[in-house]
């Protein structure tokens, strides 16, 4: 109770101290003066003269300011009052140095803002859980290497076996995320994409509708069940104008009627963070929309499998259980099920692409922290120089009774105020930039980046951490300084040592800053070099000047046709496109490179009788194609011939393979000196149970992504393959916009009821080239920030050195020193530190090659072009930063300095 009373009295005194200060301190001053008078009289009686007696009395009494502070501390809330005093003092000091304050604020704003932006994206992609119930227990099944990068896991029949036989999952659901259709509703016609899912999908995820209801397992009875569709919140708002009565509305997807049963919640976007679906339909209704029949085929790998673990089951136990089932299926269905080992990952990052995305974001985060570290080193150097200039002021305050603890606290308060202001500005800038990212539809799809509590806490932590990092340097100087030395030199210790043989703390800070900046400049040039290398990498095809046409011919012919009729229709389309003026080549292929393809088709040697996966020799990509596709794609035919329309179902089966396929199949068996592509012509292999002869060999290329190693590829004649979706490639001399309009008009006359999508091949590759461009932009911005920090740091030290040594430089000039010697004395130290820091930064870039490899395609920090660019950049930055201080030093007038002195 007594403690509460004392606290209350102190709080009252604190609240009213302004009104009572004059009265209270008046009495205190009277008491102190009375005590001093008594002590003075006593000293006079002891024989001292009055002046000496008064001086000795004051020395014995001590610092009156300290007594005053002690008296006030007993009456009020000393901590809070001291804090307010320190804040007011710091604001006055910062207001007296506006240039310094502005530079510090901008430096921190850029450093903290960049880190908050990077952390905001990192938080949205890696840290923020999916908007589903208990996301930590949700897993996705993945196959091993040959399925790398693809979301698809297994066939629908195999999925049913896994769901029925497993004992470790509380539930499993299947997804086909490659559903596309044309939506027709009233006057709205647009191309949309969505997910085909099993009936228990929404129940497994535990999500709730925003409008209407979601479909459930009870709604899934077979292909003839009611075709339901659940709309996404985005599609509902953009097309249906957020109509709350949308449930029960009939819409057309791919010319098939569907009943809208509800709208998914606004925060739910499926199980992937990128590529949000526009709709969800039951998987059993997919046959009605496309006419495909993958639900009954064990050879059709079209399902992504997700599952929720039972309570108490570990991922390893579930993996072992699934691998046991996979081995059983391989024995039961040896021709279709390969028994490959399975593993579990959390969904959300495009399957195995999550490893790439995770490495990219974490590496960028490290580089962003280096930007902030360089900013803190820069500010620490500026604060140290500023504290050195205030050395005599600090010495006087210590002599008057102020404690070193108080001075340190005030310096740290000043650093925290600067950091809080810079952090607030950086957070505002980051908030605006993250909002722009929310509105941006990237080639990877949409991503929701919200500024939540984690982002605010990260910004606060970065702000306070920055204040601690650069505020401790002047605080350390004050704590270990000598008042007498400060009075003599006006500086702290050896802080301003100017000889090139001796390095002070500020020198070390500048060297560290330049090393970090050099590393960041290296990273930015590596990113630009990697982007240029990727743009000019040999891809095995030439997308420039080619257009891609997607048409759903099955929908036009109602699905009641044989392969011969489909081929005739495709021939008519190719002839019509080839007759357009300016077209130089046309062809068709099942999937263009970088957009998927049948990967993992087992290849067997001639004479094989048991077509088990274990007996296969290769598992390449397989692309059915028409004659003329290789020319339209710009893929070079190295040996042999292209496929032709004479390669019909009644003719011997033939194929065109790439160099890697030929080398892996027959490279070792080729006669001495003969190239593998020459030895491949006339060779045979078995694919899909059919003996096939190689009639041509084409160049290698890229088929899934730019980073992949050489992959084996087989091109089969369109006329000898099962018919499915085809992409028409049209190469012309016209502009893409002009060609797109002509193709729309021409092909609409051949298939008037078929949705036609036309785009340039280069545009279709934007998603694949996006990581390289994003890396170049992100690291380029960091390199620019680093360059600004390097200029600021070098300029600050050079300007400070010149201002402190003006008299010395004037004497040198008066004694006839050469311009080169004056330059060396003025800016030699910053230039030496620039050279040393740049060398250290370049060496650090070599050690950081693995880190940069997570961000940049074929990153090589030791590339001569990169090294030369870094050396030239840092040299130019040094010249720019030191130009003004050097000019000031060379323009010194000794006579004027002497007059001023």
PDB file of N, CA and C in Angstrom, residues 760-816:
ATOM      1  N   UNK A 760       1.230 -14.376 -78.958  1.00  0.00           N
ATOM      2  CA  UNK A 760       2.577 -14.586 -79.490  1.00  0.00           C
ATOM      3  C   UNK A 760       3.311 -15.583 -78.603  1.00  0.00           C
ATOM      4  N   UNK A 761       4.194 -16.331 -79.206  1.00  0.00           N
ATOM      5  CA  UNK A 761       4.955 -17.341 -78.449  1.00  0.00           C
ATOM      6  C   UNK A 761       5.828 -16.651 -77.402  1.00  0.00           C
ATOM      7  N   UNK A 762       6.360 -15.488 -77.742  1.00  0.00           N
ATOM      8  CA  UNK A 762       7.197 -14.769 -76.776  1.00  0.00           C
ATOM      9  C   UNK A 762       6.399 -14.397 -75.532  1.00  0.00           C
ATOM     10  N   UNK A 763       5.132 -13.972 -75.730  1.00  0.00           N
ATOM     11  CA  UNK A 763       4.296 -13.616 -74.580  1.00  0.00           C
ATOM     12  C   UNK A 763       4.003 -14.833 -73.702  1.00  0.00           C
ATOM     13  N   UNK A 764       3.867 -15.999 -74.318  1.00  0.00           N
ATOM     14  CA  UNK A 764       3.556 -17.202 -73.540  1.00  0.00           C
ATOM     15  C   UNK A 764       4.715 -17.618 -72.652  1.00  0.00           C
ATOM     16  N   UNK A 765       5.923 -17.101 -72.931  1.00  0.00           N
ATOM     17  CA  UNK A 765       7.109 -17.470 -72.142  1.00  0.00           C
ATOM     18  C   UNK A 765       7.410 -16.467 -71.040  1.00  0.00           C
ATOM     19  N   UNK A 766       6.527 -15.476 -70.866  1.00  0.00           N
ATOM     20  CA  UNK A 766       6.795 -14.461 -69.857  1.00  0.00           C
ATOM     21  C   UNK A 766       6.912 -15.071 -68.467  1.00  0.00           C
ATOM     22  N   UNK A 767       6.095 -16.087 -68.180  1.00  0.00           N
ATOM     23  CA  UNK A 767       6.153 -16.717 -66.866  1.00  0.00           C
ATOM     24  C   UNK A 767       7.480 -17.400 -66.614  1.00  0.00           C
ATOM     25  N   UNK A 768       8.052 -18.018 -67.653  1.00  0.00           N
ATOM     26  CA  UNK A 768       9.335 -18.693 -67.488  1.00  0.00           C
ATOM     27  C   UNK A 768      10.479 -17.700 -67.346  1.00  0.00           C
ATOM     28  N   UNK A 769      10.389 -16.581 -68.044  1.00  0.00           N
ATOM     29  CA  UNK A 769      11.450 -15.574 -67.965  1.00  0.00           C
ATOM     30  C   UNK A 769      11.252 -14.618 -66.798  1.00  0.00           C
ATOM     31  N   UNK A 770      10.086 -14.693 -66.149  1.00  0.00           N
ATOM     32  CA  UNK A 770       9.793 -13.772 -65.051  1.00  0.00           C
ATOM     33  C   UNK A 770      10.804 -13.857 -63.905  1.00  0.00           C
ATOM     34  N   UNK A 771      11.219 -15.060 -63.439  1.00  0.00           N
ATOM     35  CA  UNK A 771      12.185 -15.093 -62.328  1.00  0.00           C
ATOM     36  C   UNK A 771      13.475 -14.338 -62.630  1.00  0.00           C
ATOM     37  N   UNK A 772      13.997 -14.486 -63.870  1.00  0.00           N
ATOM     38  CA  UNK A 772      15.237 -13.792 -64.207  1.00  0.00           C
ATOM     39  C   UNK A 772      15.030 -12.286 -64.201  1.00  0.00           C
ATOM     40  N   UNK A 773      13.895 -11.830 -64.722  1.00  0.00           N
ATOM     41  CA  UNK A 773      13.635 -10.396 -64.744  1.00  0.00           C
ATOM     42  C   UNK A 773      13.366  -9.875 -63.336  1.00  0.00           C
ATOM     43  N   UNK A 774      12.649 -10.656 -62.536  1.00  0.00           N
ATOM     44  CA  UNK A 774      12.399 -10.242 -61.153  1.00  0.00           C
ATOM     45  C   UNK A 774      13.709 -10.144 -60.381  1.00  0.00           C
ATOM     46  N   UNK A 775      14.622 -11.117 -60.610  1.00  0.00           N
ATOM     47  CA  UNK A 775      15.924 -11.073 -59.938  1.00  0.00           C
ATOM     48  C   UNK A 775      16.719  -9.850 -60.375  1.00  0.00           C
ATOM     49  N   UNK A 776      16.673  -9.545 -61.682  1.00  0.00           N
ATOM     50  CA  UNK A 776      17.409  -8.384 -62.173  1.00  0.00           C
ATOM     51  C   UNK A 776      16.855  -7.093 -61.582  1.00  0.00           C
ATOM     52  N   UNK A 777      15.524  -6.996 -61.477  1.00  0.00           N
ATOM     53  CA  UNK A 777      14.921  -5.784 -60.908  1.00  0.00           C
ATOM     54  C   UNK A 777      15.237  -5.671 -59.414  1.00  0.00           C
ATOM     55  N   UNK A 778      15.013  -6.790 -58.664  1.00  0.00           N
ATOM     56  CA  UNK A 778      15.226  -6.757 -57.215  1.00  0.00           C
ATOM     57  C   UNK A 778      16.685  -6.462 -56.870  1.00  0.00           C
ATOM     58  N   UNK A 779      17.606  -7.204 -57.491  1.00  0.00           N
ATOM     59  CA  UNK A 779      19.016  -6.987 -57.179  1.00  0.00           C
ATOM     60  C   UNK A 779      19.520  -5.678 -57.781  1.00  0.00           C
ATOM     61  N   UNK A 780      18.906  -5.255 -58.901  1.00  0.00           N
ATOM     62  CA  UNK A 780      19.276  -3.961 -59.462  1.00  0.00           C
ATOM     63  C   UNK A 780      18.929  -2.823 -58.523  1.00  0.00           C
ATOM     64  N   UNK A 781      17.748  -2.879 -57.909  1.00  0.00           N
ATOM     65  CA  UNK A 781      17.354  -1.854 -56.933  1.00  0.00           C
ATOM     66  C   UNK A 781      18.300  -1.878 -55.737  1.00  0.00           C
ATOM     67  N   UNK A 782      18.646  -3.091 -55.264  1.00  0.00           N
ATOM     68  CA  UNK A 782      19.574  -3.176 -54.131  1.00  0.00           C
ATOM     69  C   UNK A 782      20.953  -2.647 -54.512  1.00  0.00           C
ATOM     70  N   UNK A 783      21.385  -2.936 -55.742  1.00  0.00           N
ATOM     71  CA  UNK A 783      22.670  -2.410 -56.186  1.00  0.00           C
ATOM     72  C   UNK A 783      22.664  -0.899 -56.272  1.00  0.00           C
ATOM     73  N   UNK A 784      21.524  -0.324 -56.717  1.00  0.00           N
ATOM     74  CA  UNK A 784      21.411   1.129 -56.781  1.00  0.00           C
ATOM     75  C   UNK A 784      21.455   1.744 -55.381  1.00  0.00           C
ATOM     76  N   UNK A 785      20.736   1.123 -54.439  1.00  0.00           N
ATOM     77  CA  UNK A 785      20.786   1.604 -53.057  1.00  0.00           C
ATOM     78  C   UNK A 785      22.208   1.507 -52.501  1.00  0.00           C
ATOM     79  N   UNK A 786      22.865   0.402 -52.813  1.00  0.00           N
ATOM     80  CA  UNK A 786      24.239   0.230 -52.332  1.00  0.00           C
ATOM     81  C   UNK A 786      25.155   1.296 -52.923  1.00  0.00           C
ATOM     82  N   UNK A 787      24.974   1.618 -54.197  1.00  0.00           N
ATOM     83  CA  UNK A 787      25.797   2.649 -54.822  1.00  0.00           C
ATOM     84  C   UNK A 787      25.569   4.005 -54.147  1.00  0.00           C
ATOM     85  N   UNK A 788      24.311   4.320 -53.847  1.00  0.00           N
ATOM     86  CA  UNK A 788      24.002   5.578 -53.156  1.00  0.00           C
ATOM     87  C   UNK A 788      24.665   5.613 -51.775  1.00  0.00           C
ATOM     88  N   UNK A 789      24.617   4.489 -51.065  1.00  0.00           N
ATOM     89  CA  UNK A 789      25.230   4.435 -49.738  1.00  0.00           C
ATOM     90  C   UNK A 789      26.750   4.576 -49.828  1.00  0.00           C
ATOM     91  N   UNK A 790      27.337   3.950 -50.857  1.00  0.00           N
ATOM     92  CA  UNK A 790      28.787   4.054 -51.016  1.00  0.00           C
ATOM     93  C   UNK A 790      29.199   5.500 -51.286  1.00  0.00           C
ATOM     94  N   UNK A 791      28.458   6.174 -52.163  1.00  0.00           N
ATOM     95  CA  UNK A 791      28.759   7.586 -52.452  1.00  0.00           C
ATOM     96  C   UNK A 791      28.617   8.428 -51.187  1.00  0.00           C
ATOM     97  N   UNK A 792      27.531   8.190 -50.435  1.00  0.00           N
ATOM     98  CA  UNK A 792      27.313   8.954 -49.206  1.00  0.00           C
ATOM     99  C   UNK A 792      28.448   8.732 -48.210  1.00  0.00           C
ATOM    100  N   UNK A 793      28.850   7.467 -48.028  1.00  0.00           N
ATOM    101  CA  UNK A 793      29.899   7.170 -47.064  1.00  0.00           C
ATOM    102  C   UNK A 793      31.237   7.775 -47.442  1.00  0.00           C
ATOM    103  N   UNK A 794      31.620   7.629 -48.717  1.00  0.00           N
ATOM    104  CA  UNK A 794      32.907   8.168 -49.158  1.00  0.00           C
ATOM    105  C   UNK A 794      32.900   9.689 -49.097  1.00  0.00           C
ATOM    106  N   UNK A 795      31.802  10.282 -49.564  1.00  0.00           N
ATOM    107  CA  UNK A 795      31.699  11.740 -49.532  1.00  0.00           C
ATOM    108  C   UNK A 795      31.752  12.249 -48.087  1.00  0.00           C
ATOM    109  N   UNK A 796      31.042  11.569 -47.193  1.00  0.00           N
ATOM    110  CA  UNK A 796      31.029  12.007 -45.806  1.00  0.00           C
ATOM    111  C   UNK A 796      32.406  11.995 -45.189  1.00  0.00           C
ATOM    112  N   UNK A 797      33.168  10.919 -45.399  1.00  0.00           N
ATOM    113  CA  UNK A 797      34.502  10.856 -44.809  1.00  0.00           C
ATOM    114  C   UNK A 797      35.438  11.863 -45.463  1.00  0.00           C
ATOM    115  N   UNK A 798      35.369  11.979 -46.808  1.00  0.00           N
ATOM    116  CA  UNK A 798      36.262  12.909 -47.491  1.00  0.00           C
ATOM    117  C   UNK A 798      35.961  14.349 -47.075  1.00  0.00           C
ATOM    118  N   UNK A 799      34.677  14.708 -47.022  1.00  0.00           N
ATOM    119  CA  UNK A 799      34.305  16.070 -46.633  1.00  0.00           C
ATOM    120  C   UNK A 799      34.715  16.351 -45.198  1.00  0.00           C
ATOM    121  N   UNK A 800      34.535  15.397 -44.318  1.00  0.00           N
ATOM    122  CA  UNK A 800      34.911  15.577 -42.915  1.00  0.00           C
ATOM    123  C   UNK A 800      36.422  15.728 -42.783  1.00  0.00           C
ATOM    124  N   UNK A 801      37.161  14.896 -43.530  1.00  0.00           N
ATOM    125  CA  UNK A 801      38.619  14.969 -43.477  1.00  0.00           C
ATOM    126  C   UNK A 801      39.128  16.330 -43.947  1.00  0.00           C
ATOM    127  N   UNK A 802      38.534  16.823 -45.041  1.00  0.00           N
ATOM    128  CA  UNK A 802      38.977  18.118 -45.569  1.00  0.00           C
ATOM    129  C   UNK A 802      38.638  19.245 -44.595  1.00  0.00           C
ATOM    130  N   UNK A 803      37.419  19.222 -44.037  1.00  0.00           N
ATOM    131  CA  UNK A 803      37.014  20.292 -43.119  1.00  0.00           C
ATOM    132  C   UNK A 803      37.876  20.312 -41.871  1.00  0.00           C
ATOM    133  N   UNK A 804      38.296  19.142 -41.389  1.00  0.00           N
ATOM    134  CA  UNK A 804      39.112  19.080 -40.175  1.00  0.00           C
ATOM    135  C   UNK A 804      40.567  19.486 -40.432  1.00  0.00           C
ATOM    136  N   UNK A 805      41.012  19.421 -41.715  1.00  0.00           N
ATOM    137  CA  UNK A 805      42.427  19.619 -42.002  1.00  0.00           C
ATOM    138  C   UNK A 805      42.671  20.832 -42.905  1.00  0.00           C
ATOM    139  N   UNK A 806      41.744  21.776 -42.909  1.00  0.00           N
ATOM    140  CA  UNK A 806      41.892  22.923 -43.792  1.00  0.00           C
ATOM    141  C   UNK A 806      43.187  23.691 -43.514  1.00  0.00           C
ATOM    142  N   UNK A 807      43.502  23.908 -42.245  1.00  0.00           N
ATOM    143  CA  UNK A 807      44.728  24.648 -41.929  1.00  0.00           C
ATOM    144  C   UNK A 807      45.966  23.880 -42.389  1.00  0.00           C
ATOM    145  N   UNK A 808      45.958  22.564 -42.121  1.00  0.00           N
ATOM    146  CA  UNK A 808      47.096  21.747 -42.555  1.00  0.00           C
ATOM    147  C   UNK A 808      47.246  21.803 -44.070  1.00  0.00           C
ATOM    148  N   UNK A 809      46.122  21.708 -44.793  1.00  0.00           N
ATOM    149  CA  UNK A 809      46.176  21.746 -46.257  1.00  0.00           C
ATOM    150  C   UNK A 809      46.654  23.118 -46.729  1.00  0.00           C
ATOM    151  N   UNK A 810      46.219  24.200 -46.018  1.00  0.00           N
ATOM    152  CA  UNK A 810      46.684  25.536 -46.389  1.00  0.00           C
ATOM    153  C   UNK A 810      48.181  25.676 -46.224  1.00  0.00           C
ATOM    154  N   UNK A 811      48.715  25.113 -45.140  1.00  0.00           N
ATOM    155  CA  UNK A 811      50.167  25.165 -44.915  1.00  0.00           C
ATOM    156  C   UNK A 811      50.894  24.390 -46.005  1.00  0.00           C
ATOM    157  N   UNK A 812      50.360  23.224 -46.390  1.00  0.00           N
ATOM    158  CA  UNK A 812      50.988  22.431 -47.455  1.00  0.00           C
ATOM    159  C   UNK A 812      51.055  23.238 -48.759  1.00  0.00           C
ATOM    160  N   UNK A 813      49.918  23.895 -49.077  1.00  0.00           N
ATOM    161  CA  UNK A 813      49.899  24.690 -50.307  1.00  0.00           C
ATOM    162  C   UNK A 813      50.887  25.848 -50.209  1.00  0.00           C
ATOM    163  N   UNK A 814      50.942  26.512 -49.024  1.00  0.00           N
ATOM    164  CA  UNK A 814      51.858  27.649 -48.849  1.00  0.00           C
ATOM    165  C   UNK A 814      53.313  27.223 -48.980  1.00  0.00           C
ATOM    166  N   UNK A 815      53.595  25.986 -48.584  1.00  0.00           N
ATOM    167  CA  UNK A 815      54.967  25.477 -48.675  1.00  0.00           C
ATOM    168  C   UNK A 815      55.286  24.899 -50.047  1.00  0.00           C
ATOM    169  N   UNK A 816      54.327  24.979 -50.977  1.00  0.00           N
ATOM    170  CA  UNK A 816      54.592  24.556 -52.351  1.00  0.00           C
ATOM    171  C   UNK A 816      54.291  23.112 -52.651  1.00  0.00           C
TER     172      UNK A 816
END
